[in-house]
GROMACS .gro file of C-alpha atoms in nm:
model
  315
    1MET     CA    1   6.176   8.799  10.785
    2PRO     CA    2   6.446   9.062  10.677
    3ALA     CA    3   6.370   9.424  10.655
    4LEU     CA    4   6.523   9.599  10.348
    5GLU     CA    5   6.625  10.016  10.311
    6PRO     CA    6   6.616  10.149  10.083
    7ALA     CA    7   6.435   9.859   9.961
    8SER     CA    8   6.451  10.005   9.600
    9ALA     CA    9   6.838  10.072   9.575
   10ARG     CA   10   7.102   9.865   9.399
   11GLN     CA   11   7.187   9.695   9.734
   12GLY     CA   12   6.880   9.623   9.885
   13SER     CA   13   6.733   9.493   9.561
   14SER     CA   14   6.996   9.252   9.503
   15VAL     CA   15   6.932   9.113   9.860
   16VAL     CA   16   6.552   9.100   9.798
   17ASP     CA   17   6.628   8.871   9.448
   18PHE     CA   18   6.809   8.647   9.634
   19LEU     CA   19   6.581   8.618   9.924
   20LEU     CA   20   6.274   8.545   9.666
   21LYS     CA   21   6.495   8.244   9.557
   22GLU     CA   22   6.445   8.096   9.906
   23PRO     CA   23   6.024   8.088   9.909
   24ASP     CA   24   6.028   7.808  10.195
   25THR     CA   25   6.295   7.983  10.422
   26PHE     CA   26   6.200   8.334  10.415
   27SER     CA   27   5.956   8.634  10.382
   28VAL     CA   28   6.050   8.917  10.267
   29ARG     CA   29   5.964   9.293  10.383
   30ALA     CA   30   6.056   9.566  10.214
   31ILE     CA   31   6.118   9.941  10.377
   32THR     CA   32   6.067  10.254  10.176
   33ARG     CA   33   6.012  10.583  10.206
   34ASN     CA   34   5.748  10.582   9.895
   35PRO     CA   35   5.550  10.271   9.901
   36GLU     CA   36   5.389  10.421   9.547
   37SER     CA   37   5.709  10.442   9.345
   38PRO     CA   38   5.748  10.208   9.054
   39ALA     CA   39   6.032  10.023   9.222
   40ALA     CA   40   5.832   9.955   9.537
   41GLN     CA   41   5.526   9.856   9.346
   42ALA     CA   42   5.725   9.611   9.123
   43LEU     CA   43   5.847   9.456   9.444
   44ALA     CA   44   5.504   9.404   9.582
   45ALA     CA   45   5.386   9.242   9.238
   46ARG     CA   46   5.710   9.005   9.314
   47GLY     CA   47   5.537   8.902   9.664
   48VAL     CA   48   5.730   9.111   9.875
   49GLU     CA   49   5.552   9.310  10.168
   50VAL     CA   50   5.612   9.685  10.111
   51VAL     CA   51   5.609   9.906  10.423
   52ARG     CA   52   5.627  10.289  10.434
   53ALA     CA   53   5.869  10.419  10.701
   54ASP     CA   54   6.101  10.703  10.716
   55LEU     CA   55   6.422  10.621  10.890
   56SER     CA   56   6.461  10.978  11.014
   57SER     CA   57   6.185  10.864  11.245
   58LEU     CA   58   6.230  10.597  11.536
   59GLU     CA   59   5.896  10.540  11.573
   60GLU     CA   60   5.798  10.455  11.187
   61THR     CA   61   6.119  10.213  11.169
   62ALA     CA   62   6.040  10.031  11.484
   63ALA     CA   63   5.691  10.012  11.341
   64ALA     CA   64   5.796   9.893  11.015
   65PHE     CA   65   6.025   9.610  11.178
   66ALA     CA   66   5.789   9.502  11.411
   67GLY     CA   67   5.758   9.114  11.396
   68ALA     CA   68   6.108   9.077  11.185
   69TRP     CA   69   6.342   8.836  11.270
   70GLY     CA   70   6.630   8.971  11.061
   71VAL     CA   71   6.753   9.321  10.925
   72PHE     CA   72   6.967   9.405  10.632
   73GLY     CA   73   7.048   9.758  10.658
   74LEU     CA   74   7.246  10.043  10.505
   75THR     CA   75   7.257  10.392  10.536
   76GLN     CA   76   7.344  10.680  10.257
   77PHE     CA   77   7.630  10.950  10.344
   78TYR     CA   78   7.652  11.075   9.995
   79VAL     CA   79   7.244  11.127  10.032
   80HIS     CA   80   7.193  11.249  10.365
   81GLY     CA   81   7.511  11.353  10.497
   82TYR     CA   82   7.720  11.311  10.795
   83GLU     CA   83   7.427  11.386  11.050
   84GLY     CA   84   7.180  11.209  10.845
   85GLU     CA   85   7.352  10.898  10.826
   86GLN     CA   86   7.431  10.861  11.196
   87LEU     CA   87   7.042  10.963  11.271
   88HIS     CA   88   6.932  10.681  11.027
   89GLY     CA   89   7.186  10.445  11.147
   90ARG     CA   90   7.078  10.510  11.524
   91ASN     CA   91   6.704  10.466  11.434
   92ILE     CA   92   6.752  10.131  11.270
   93VAL     CA   93   6.985   9.971  11.544
   94ASP     CA   94   6.726  10.103  11.844
   95ALA     CA   95   6.431   9.996  11.622
   96ALA     CA   96   6.588   9.653  11.564
   97VAL     CA   97   6.656   9.637  11.981
   98ARG     CA   98   6.284   9.713  12.039
   99ALA     CA   99   6.165   9.480  11.749
  100GLY     CA  100   6.373   9.182  11.929
  101VAL     CA  101   6.575   9.147  11.577
  102LYS     CA  102   6.776   8.817  11.623
  103HIS     CA  103   7.028   8.893  11.304
  104ILE     CA  104   7.127   9.233  11.159
  105VAL     CA  105   7.354   9.222  10.828
  106TRP     CA  106   7.522   9.560  10.782
  107SER     CA  107   7.694   9.722  10.459
  108THR     CA  108   7.995   9.892  10.569
  109VAL     CA  109   8.332  10.024  10.486
  110GLU     CA  110   8.677  10.020  10.630
  111GLY     CA  111   8.681  10.315  10.857
  112ARG     CA  112   8.865  10.275  11.140
  113GLU     CA  113   9.177  10.462  11.266
  114GLY     CA  114   9.441  10.390  10.996
  115GLU     CA  115   9.217  10.244  10.743
  116CYS     CA  116   9.009  10.527  10.520
  117ALA     CA  117   8.994  10.855  10.670
  118ALA     CA  118   8.726  10.994  10.471
  119ILE     CA  119   8.422  11.138  10.713
  120SER     CA  120   8.183  10.909  10.463
  121TRP     CA  121   8.398  10.588  10.556
  122THR     CA  122   8.460  10.691  10.926
  123SER     CA  123   8.080  10.744  10.978
  124LYS     CA  124   7.997  10.382  10.920
  125ALA     CA  125   8.242  10.262  11.151
  126LEU     CA  126   8.039  10.478  11.438
  127ILE     CA  127   7.744  10.255  11.314
  128GLU     CA  128   7.905   9.951  11.360
  129ASP     CA  129   7.992  10.047  11.712
  130ARG     CA  130   7.656  10.113  11.762
  131ILE     CA  131   7.536   9.766  11.646
  132ILE     CA  132   7.809   9.573  11.853
  133ALA     CA  133   7.692   9.766  12.179
  134SER     CA  134   7.337   9.687  12.096
  135GLY     CA  135   7.389   9.325  12.139
  136ILE     CA  136   7.218   9.211  11.853
  137PRO     CA  137   7.416   8.911  11.652
  138TYR     CA  138   7.558   9.072  11.312
  139THR     CA  139   7.743   9.025  11.041
  140PHE     CA  140   7.942   9.310  10.847
  141VAL     CA  141   7.984   9.306  10.471
  142TYR     CA  142   8.227   9.546  10.364
  143ILE     CA  143   8.135   9.687   9.982
  144PRO     CA  144   8.375   9.753   9.731
  145MET     CA  145   8.351   9.948   9.383
  146TYR     CA  146   8.056   9.838   9.199
  147TYR     CA  147   8.157   9.758   8.868
  148GLU     CA  148   7.802   9.946   8.816
  149ASN     CA  149   7.978  10.273   8.924
  150PHE     CA  150   8.150  10.287   8.572
  151TRP     CA  151   7.850  10.283   8.382
  152THR     CA  152   7.614  10.560   8.593
  153SER     CA  153   7.627  10.892   8.708
  154PHE     CA  154   7.969  10.833   8.949
  155PHE     CA  155   8.180  10.753   8.676
  156ALA     CA  156   8.022  10.715   8.342
  157PRO     CA  157   8.195  10.782   8.027
  158SER     CA  158   8.148  10.979   7.771
  159TYR     CA  159   8.145  10.888   7.333
  160ASP     CA  160   8.221  11.036   7.067
  161GLU     CA  161   8.243  10.841   6.706
  162GLU     CA  162   8.633  10.877   6.631
  163LYS     CA  163   8.739  10.795   7.011
  164GLY     CA  164   8.467  10.563   7.139
  165PHE     CA  165   8.450  10.546   7.506
  166ASN     CA  166   8.655  10.756   7.737
  167TRP     CA  167   8.622  10.771   8.100
  168SER     CA  168   8.757  11.092   8.304
  169VAL     CA  169   8.784  10.944   8.679
  170ALA     CA  170   9.064  11.145   8.866
  171PHE     CA  171   9.248  10.842   9.026
  172LEU     CA  172   9.560  10.658   8.901
  173PRO     CA  173   9.548  10.439   8.605
  174ASP     CA  174   9.728  10.148   8.692
  175VAL     CA  175   9.624  10.083   9.065
  176PRO     CA  176   9.422   9.797   9.130
  177ILE     CA  177   9.036   9.888   9.275
  178PHE     CA  178   8.872   9.628   9.474
  179ALA     CA  179   8.549   9.577   9.268
  180PHE     CA  180   8.224   9.346   9.244
  181SER     CA  181   7.886   9.396   9.086
  182VAL     CA  182   7.638   9.483   9.333
  183ALA     CA  183   7.397   9.232   9.174
  184ASP     CA  184   7.604   8.979   9.342
  185LEU     CA  185   7.544   9.124   9.715
  186GLY     CA  186   7.256   8.903   9.783
  187GLY     CA  187   7.483   8.629   9.758
  188LEU     CA  188   7.683   8.693  10.056
  189VAL     CA  189   7.402   8.854  10.251
  190VAL     CA  190   7.166   8.576  10.221
  191PRO     CA  191   7.409   8.297  10.396
  192ALA     CA  192   7.451   8.494  10.696
  193PHE     CA  193   7.058   8.500  10.744
  194ARG     CA  194   7.046   8.133  10.648
  195GLU     CA  195   7.305   8.037  10.898
  196PRO     CA  196   7.313   8.311  11.146
  197GLU     CA  197   7.553   8.115  11.416
  198LYS     CA  198   7.820   8.057  11.149
  199TYR     CA  199   7.819   8.397  11.007
  200ASN     CA  200   7.776   8.598  11.363
  201GLY     CA  201   8.037   8.838  11.426
  202VAL     CA  202   8.182   8.769  11.075
  203LYS     CA  203   8.323   9.040  10.815
  204ILE     CA  204   8.308   8.986  10.483
  205LYS     CA  205   8.547   9.184  10.315
  206THR     CA  206   8.364   9.164   9.980
  207VAL     CA  207   8.596   9.160   9.651
  208VAL     CA  208   8.556   8.948   9.346
  209GLU     CA  209   8.832   9.105   9.146
  210TYR     CA  210   9.104   9.382   9.170
  211LEU     CA  211   9.066   9.640   8.821
  212THR     CA  212   9.291   9.931   8.735
  213LEU     CA  213   9.120  10.189   8.554
  214ARG     CA  214   9.311  10.098   8.232
  215GLU     CA  215   9.137   9.752   8.268
  216ILE     CA  216   8.794   9.859   8.294
  217ALA     CA  217   8.854  10.013   7.938
  218GLN     CA  218   9.043   9.760   7.820
  219GLN     CA  219   8.822   9.463   7.894
  220PHE     CA  220   8.511   9.651   7.785
  221SER     CA  221   8.667   9.673   7.447
  222GLU     CA  222   8.786   9.324   7.412
  223VAL     CA  223   8.410   9.186   7.529
  224THR     CA  224   8.244   9.438   7.315
  225GLY     CA  225   8.454   9.508   7.019
  226GLU     CA  226   8.401   9.882   7.101
  227LYS     CA  227   8.663  10.162   7.124
  228ALA     CA  228   8.754  10.268   7.466
  229SER     CA  229   9.049  10.453   7.642
  230LEU     CA  230   9.096  10.666   7.943
  231ALA     CA  231   9.078  11.010   7.860
  232LEU     CA  232   9.214  11.133   8.201
  233GLU     CA  233   9.525  10.955   8.322
  234LEU     CA  234   9.686  11.143   8.626
  235THR     CA  235  10.056  11.121   8.760
  236PRO     CA  236  10.070  11.059   9.139
  237GLU     CA  237  10.142  11.444   9.166
  238GLN     CA  238   9.785  11.508   8.989
  239PHE     CA  239   9.642  11.257   9.221
  240ALA     CA  240   9.806  11.429   9.531
  241ALA     CA  241   9.668  11.770   9.441
  242THR     CA  242   9.308  11.653   9.362
  243ARG     CA  243   9.290  11.698   9.750
  244TYR     CA  244   9.275  12.038   9.744
  245ALA     CA  245   9.069  12.113   9.466
  246ASP     CA  246   8.819  12.383   9.430
  247HIS     CA  247   8.489  12.118   9.526
  248PRO     CA  248   8.337  12.073   9.876
  249ALA     CA  249   8.382  11.698   9.840
  250ALA     CA  250   8.782  11.707   9.698
  251GLU     CA  251   8.912  11.565  10.001
  252LEU     CA  252   8.659  11.317  10.125
  253MET     CA  253   8.684  11.158   9.739
  254TYR     CA  254   9.069  11.170   9.773
  255LEU     CA  255   9.080  11.017  10.120
  256SER     CA  256   8.893  10.739   9.922
  257TRP     CA  257   9.097  10.663   9.699
  258GLU     CA  258   9.451  10.717   9.891
  259TYR     CA  259   9.290  10.384  10.086
  260VAL     CA  260   9.209  10.205   9.775
  261CYS     CA  261   9.584  10.256   9.697
  262ARG     CA  262   9.689  10.108  10.032
  263ALA     CA  263   9.409   9.843  10.011
  264GLY     CA  264   9.521   9.669   9.684
  265PRO     CA  265   9.558   9.284   9.615
  266GLU     CA  266   9.899   9.247   9.852
  267SER     CA  267   9.765   9.446  10.140
  268GLY     CA  268   9.577   9.144  10.295
  269VAL     CA  269   9.280   9.417  10.337
  270ARG     CA  270   9.056   9.193  10.112
  271ASP     CA  271   9.066   8.845   9.996
  272GLN     CA  272   8.874   8.731   9.685
  273ARG     CA  273   8.919   8.371   9.831
  274GLN     CA  274   8.657   8.461  10.120
  275THR     CA  275   8.408   8.605   9.911
  276LEU     CA  276   8.422   8.318   9.664
  277SER     CA  277   8.386   8.074   9.914
  278ILE     CA  278   8.054   8.223  10.027
  279TYR     CA  279   7.896   8.299   9.653
  280PRO     CA  280   8.166   8.094   9.401
  281GLN     CA  281   7.893   8.238   9.134
  282ALA     CA  282   8.004   8.617   9.163
  283LYS     CA  283   8.057   8.771   8.791
  284THR     CA  284   8.410   8.900   8.729
  285TYR     CA  285   8.397   9.214   8.518
  286ARG     CA  286   8.428   9.051   8.169
  287GLU     CA  287   8.136   8.835   8.269
  288TRP     CA  288   7.940   9.145   8.396
  289VAL     CA  289   7.982   9.354   8.098
  290LYS     CA  290   7.906   9.059   7.862
  291ASP     CA  291   7.569   9.041   8.025
  292SER     CA  292   7.473   9.368   8.185
  293PRO     CA  293   7.149   9.548   8.045
  294LEU     CA  294   7.340   9.869   8.230
  295VAL     CA  295   7.618   9.848   7.991
  296LYS     CA  296   7.409   9.759   7.655
  297GLU     CA  297   7.182  10.080   7.771
  298CYS     CA  298   7.467  10.306   7.822
  299VAL     CA  299   7.590  10.210   7.479
  300GLN     CA  300   7.275  10.286   7.299
  301ARG     CA  301   7.199  10.599   7.492
  302LEU     CA  302   7.559  10.796   7.406
  303LYS     CA  303   7.574  10.673   7.065
  304ALA     CA  304   7.258  10.766   7.048
  305GLU     CA  305   7.315  11.110   7.209
  306ALA     CA  306   7.628  11.168   6.957
  307GLU     CA  307   7.432  11.097   6.676
  308ALA     CA  308   7.165  11.317   6.739
  309LYS     CA  309   7.420  11.593   6.819
  310LYS     CA  310   7.592  11.560   6.490
  311LYS     CA  311   7.287  11.527   6.277
  312GLN     CA  312   7.183  11.873   6.485
  313SER     CA  313   7.526  12.040   6.409
  314VAL     CA  314   7.498  11.927   6.065
  315ALA     CA  315   7.126  12.109   6.013
   0.00000   0.00000   0.00000
């Protein structure tokens, strides 16, 4: 009975979706800080057991894990910061030990020495250590860039009628980025619960395809017929300078992107064959753009905002 946190977030939602496809094998308990939220209520309507717990409390987390066979876990650096992430990771692992959990599937990234030095990545490595030390059988799923990130507040495009859709991402335009749709995550997680012996100690280095920023704009344009381009194209020198920008997250973002530069398709860091052998149905970016409600909503919203602004200026 895998438990999930945060149950209403994109990763947790995907895992729930895939678990619910196998009702004869799994019952699902979703853990959230707010069981009354619309997202939590929607899960309950689908037959998911929704339980309240604040991961800052070991007692609440342990109570929520009681009776669970397995746990899918993740922590959120960008929401809770380093100290909060470490606290949540410690409580999840300690609660799993108390509950006698038989398998943990953990969402993580490469934060070891010699890999990504951003604190948001190295923090994940410390939690991996705690999981290994706990003695609970585990599977680590290494998360790449979401396709979705380029259509949400992370890196969403702007729009104007003349230029179309334009991305301003402070990265190099032609460097391949390991990526996937987070909606496909459950296709990688659920097999580890279904066959825990096979996946015990396995590191799933997720990547469906490598995409440059140019390709993200170009493929969107080819699929939809919309005009699209990059509004910002950094040179290597300009990219290096972003590390020292006047922003509290400047170095963290630089170090994250710098690792992406070193972890391209020829590096051997991530292997599409592993991902696709586990879940062959994972979507390419083109397939995802064609079918994604998120893309359709974003396109419609940005066009409507531009039209409203145009009418307002005329008035």
